[in-house]
Amino acid sequence: MEYVNLNKCRSYKIAIAGLTKLVDQSCSEVVVINRTGADITINDSGYSDAANAFVLGDKESFTFRGVTNSDQISATGTGDIYIRTQFYSNSPSR
């Protein structure tokens, strides 16, 4: 059987201003890298309040897992962030 790589990774630079939903890309995890010069907050699953926020410091990165699309995640702050969408740290095939 021919190998089919389902792990279609994509990278994006996103300018955030206030609460900004990430791009619409199918994936199971999103790596977020903060280059805004300040802390940002990350929310998922439609939450946007401080009680459910994840704080990401400037020049820090974090991998958010357990999603089915990167647009389930939003960021709050001002400046540029970089993201990488991918499937769970492996190369699923069929």
PDB file of C-alpha atoms in Angstrom:
ATOM      1  CA  MET A   1       0.000   0.000   0.000  1.00  0.00           C
ATOM      2  CA  GLU A   2       1.234   3.481  -0.838  1.00  0.00           C
ATOM      3  CA  TYR A   3       2.196   5.700   2.112  1.00  0.00           C
ATOM      4  CA  VAL A   4      -0.119   8.702   2.580  1.00  0.00           C
ATOM      5  CA  ASN A   5       1.120  11.390   4.973  1.00  0.00           C
ATOM      6  CA  LEU A   6      -1.869  12.940   6.755  1.00  0.00           C
ATOM      7  CA  ASN A   7       0.308  15.265   8.821  1.00  0.00           C
ATOM      8  CA  LYS A   8      -0.148  18.431   6.779  1.00  0.00           C
ATOM      9  CA  CYS A   9       1.617  21.039   8.907  1.00  0.00           C
ATOM     10  CA  ARG A  10       1.252  24.775   8.326  1.00  0.00           C
ATOM     11  CA  SER A  11       3.034  27.803   9.804  1.00  0.00           C
ATOM     12  CA  TYR A  12       1.512  31.276  10.203  1.00  0.00           C
ATOM     13  CA  LYS A  13       2.478  34.740  11.427  1.00  0.00           C
ATOM     14  CA  ILE A  14      -0.579  36.347  13.026  1.00  0.00           C
ATOM     15  CA  ALA A  15      -0.877  39.982  14.106  1.00  0.00           C
ATOM     16  CA  ILE A  16      -3.118  40.001  17.171  1.00  0.00           C
ATOM     17  CA  ALA A  17      -4.995  43.051  18.418  1.00  0.00           C
ATOM     18  CA  GLY A  18      -7.260  42.361  21.360  1.00  0.00           C
ATOM     19  CA  LEU A  19      -9.044  39.000  21.289  1.00  0.00           C
ATOM     20  CA  THR A  20      -8.025  37.296  18.027  1.00  0.00           C
ATOM     21  CA  LYS A  21      -9.153  33.865  16.859  1.00  0.00           C
ATOM     22  CA  LEU A  22      -6.402  31.829  15.191  1.00  0.00           C
ATOM     23  CA  VAL A  23      -6.604  30.752  11.546  1.00  0.00           C
ATOM     24  CA  ASP A  24      -8.913  27.945  10.369  1.00  0.00           C
ATOM     25  CA  GLN A  25      -6.611  24.925   9.910  1.00  0.00           C
ATOM     26  CA  SER A  26      -7.388  21.286  10.658  1.00  0.00           C
ATOM     27  CA  CYS A  27      -4.931  19.908  13.228  1.00  0.00           C
ATOM     28  CA  SER A  28      -4.689  18.152  16.575  1.00  0.00           C
ATOM     29  CA  GLU A  29      -2.126  20.483  18.140  1.00  0.00           C
ATOM     30  CA  VAL A  30      -0.965  24.071  17.761  1.00  0.00           C
ATOM     31  CA  VAL A  31       2.445  25.425  18.725  1.00  0.00           C
ATOM     32  CA  VAL A  32       2.159  29.115  19.689  1.00  0.00           C
ATOM     33  CA  ILE A  33       5.266  31.328  19.894  1.00  0.00           C
ATOM     34  CA  ASN A  34       4.860  34.759  21.459  1.00  0.00           C
ATOM     35  CA  ARG A  35       6.928  37.577  19.889  1.00  0.00           C
ATOM     36  CA  THR A  36       4.744  40.506  20.982  1.00  0.00           C
ATOM     37  CA  GLY A  37       7.158  41.961  23.531  1.00  0.00           C
ATOM     38  CA  ALA A  38       4.675  41.331  26.362  1.00  0.00           C
ATOM     39  CA  ASP A  39       2.633  38.559  27.952  1.00  0.00           C
ATOM     40  CA  ILE A  40      -0.403  37.330  26.014  1.00  0.00           C
ATOM     41  CA  THR A  41      -3.286  35.139  27.099  1.00  0.00           C
ATOM     42  CA  ILE A  42      -4.491  32.087  25.220  1.00  0.00           C
ATOM     43  CA  ASN A  43      -7.987  30.646  25.458  1.00  0.00           C
ATOM     44  CA  ASP A  44      -9.559  27.572  23.905  1.00  0.00           C
ATOM     45  CA  SER A  45     -12.964  25.981  23.416  1.00  0.00           C
ATOM     46  CA  GLY A  46     -14.783  29.315  23.184  1.00  0.00           C
ATOM     47  CA  TYR A  47     -13.678  30.591  26.597  1.00  0.00           C
ATOM     48  CA  SER A  48     -12.403  34.160  26.726  1.00  0.00           C
ATOM     49  CA  ASP A  49     -12.335  34.996  30.431  1.00  0.00           C
ATOM     50  CA  ALA A  50      -9.289  35.360  32.677  1.00  0.00           C
ATOM     51  CA  ALA A  51     -10.292  32.329  34.792  1.00  0.00           C
ATOM     52  CA  ASN A  52      -9.747  30.054  31.777  1.00  0.00           C
ATOM     53  CA  ALA A  53      -6.750  31.829  30.244  1.00  0.00           C
ATOM     54  CA  PHE A  54      -3.241  30.479  29.731  1.00  0.00           C
ATOM     55  CA  VAL A  55      -0.572  33.182  30.094  1.00  0.00           C
ATOM     56  CA  LEU A  56       2.289  32.958  27.606  1.00  0.00           C
ATOM     57  CA  GLY A  57       5.271  35.239  28.226  1.00  0.00           C
ATOM     58  CA  ASP A  58       7.201  37.047  25.512  1.00  0.00           C
ATOM     59  CA  LYS A  59       9.605  34.743  23.641  1.00  0.00           C
ATOM     60  CA  GLU A  60       7.940  31.684  25.170  1.00  0.00           C
ATOM     61  CA  SER A  61       6.225  28.901  23.270  1.00  0.00           C
ATOM     62  CA  PHE A  62       3.697  26.270  24.179  1.00  0.00           C
ATOM     63  CA  THR A  63       2.003  23.361  22.386  1.00  0.00           C
ATOM     64  CA  PHE A  64      -1.763  23.189  22.788  1.00  0.00           C
ATOM     65  CA  ARG A  65      -3.089  19.665  22.184  1.00  0.00           C
ATOM     66  CA  GLY A  66      -6.526  18.117  21.999  1.00  0.00           C
ATOM     67  CA  VAL A  67      -8.029  20.362  19.328  1.00  0.00           C
ATOM     68  CA  THR A  68      -9.480  19.474  15.940  1.00  0.00           C
ATOM     69  CA  ASN A  69      -8.920  22.908  14.385  1.00  0.00           C
ATOM     70  CA  SER A  70      -6.626  25.802  15.234  1.00  0.00           C
ATOM     71  CA  ASP A  71      -9.562  28.243  15.230  1.00  0.00           C
ATOM     72  CA  GLN A  72     -10.656  26.703  18.552  1.00  0.00           C
ATOM     73  CA  ILE A  73      -7.831  28.754  20.085  1.00  0.00           C
ATOM     74  CA  SER A  74      -7.732  32.532  20.500  1.00  0.00           C
ATOM     75  CA  ALA A  75      -5.054  34.926  21.723  1.00  0.00           C
ATOM     76  CA  THR A  76      -5.384  38.253  23.513  1.00  0.00           C
ATOM     77  CA  GLY A  77      -2.689  40.909  23.324  1.00  0.00           C
ATOM     78  CA  THR A  78      -1.070  43.161  20.755  1.00  0.00           C
ATOM     79  CA  GLY A  79       1.678  42.241  18.302  1.00  0.00           C
ATOM     80  CA  ASP A  80       2.890  39.258  16.302  1.00  0.00           C
ATOM     81  CA  ILE A  81       2.610  35.624  17.256  1.00  0.00           C
ATOM     82  CA  TYR A  82       3.726  32.638  15.236  1.00  0.00           C
ATOM     83  CA  ILE A  83       1.890  29.330  15.140  1.00  0.00           C
ATOM     84  CA  ARG A  84       2.526  25.889  13.719  1.00  0.00           C
ATOM     85  CA  THR A  85      -0.430  23.570  13.178  1.00  0.00           C
ATOM     86  CA  GLN A  86       0.308  19.862  13.153  1.00  0.00           C
ATOM     87  CA  PHE A  87      -1.028  16.492  14.099  1.00  0.00           C
ATOM     88  CA  TYR A  88      -0.060  14.956  17.434  1.00  0.00           C
ATOM     89  CA  SER A  89       3.748  14.844  17.345  1.00  0.00           C
ATOM     90  CA  ASN A  90       3.925  11.985  14.914  1.00  0.00           C
ATOM     91  CA  SER A  91       3.245  11.180  11.317  1.00  0.00           C
ATOM     92  CA  PRO A  92      -0.144   9.468  11.026  1.00  0.00           C
ATOM     93  CA  SER A  93      -0.485   7.398   7.894  1.00  0.00           C
ATOM     94  CA  ARG A  94      -2.893   5.083   6.224  1.00  0.00           C
TER      95      ARG A  94
END
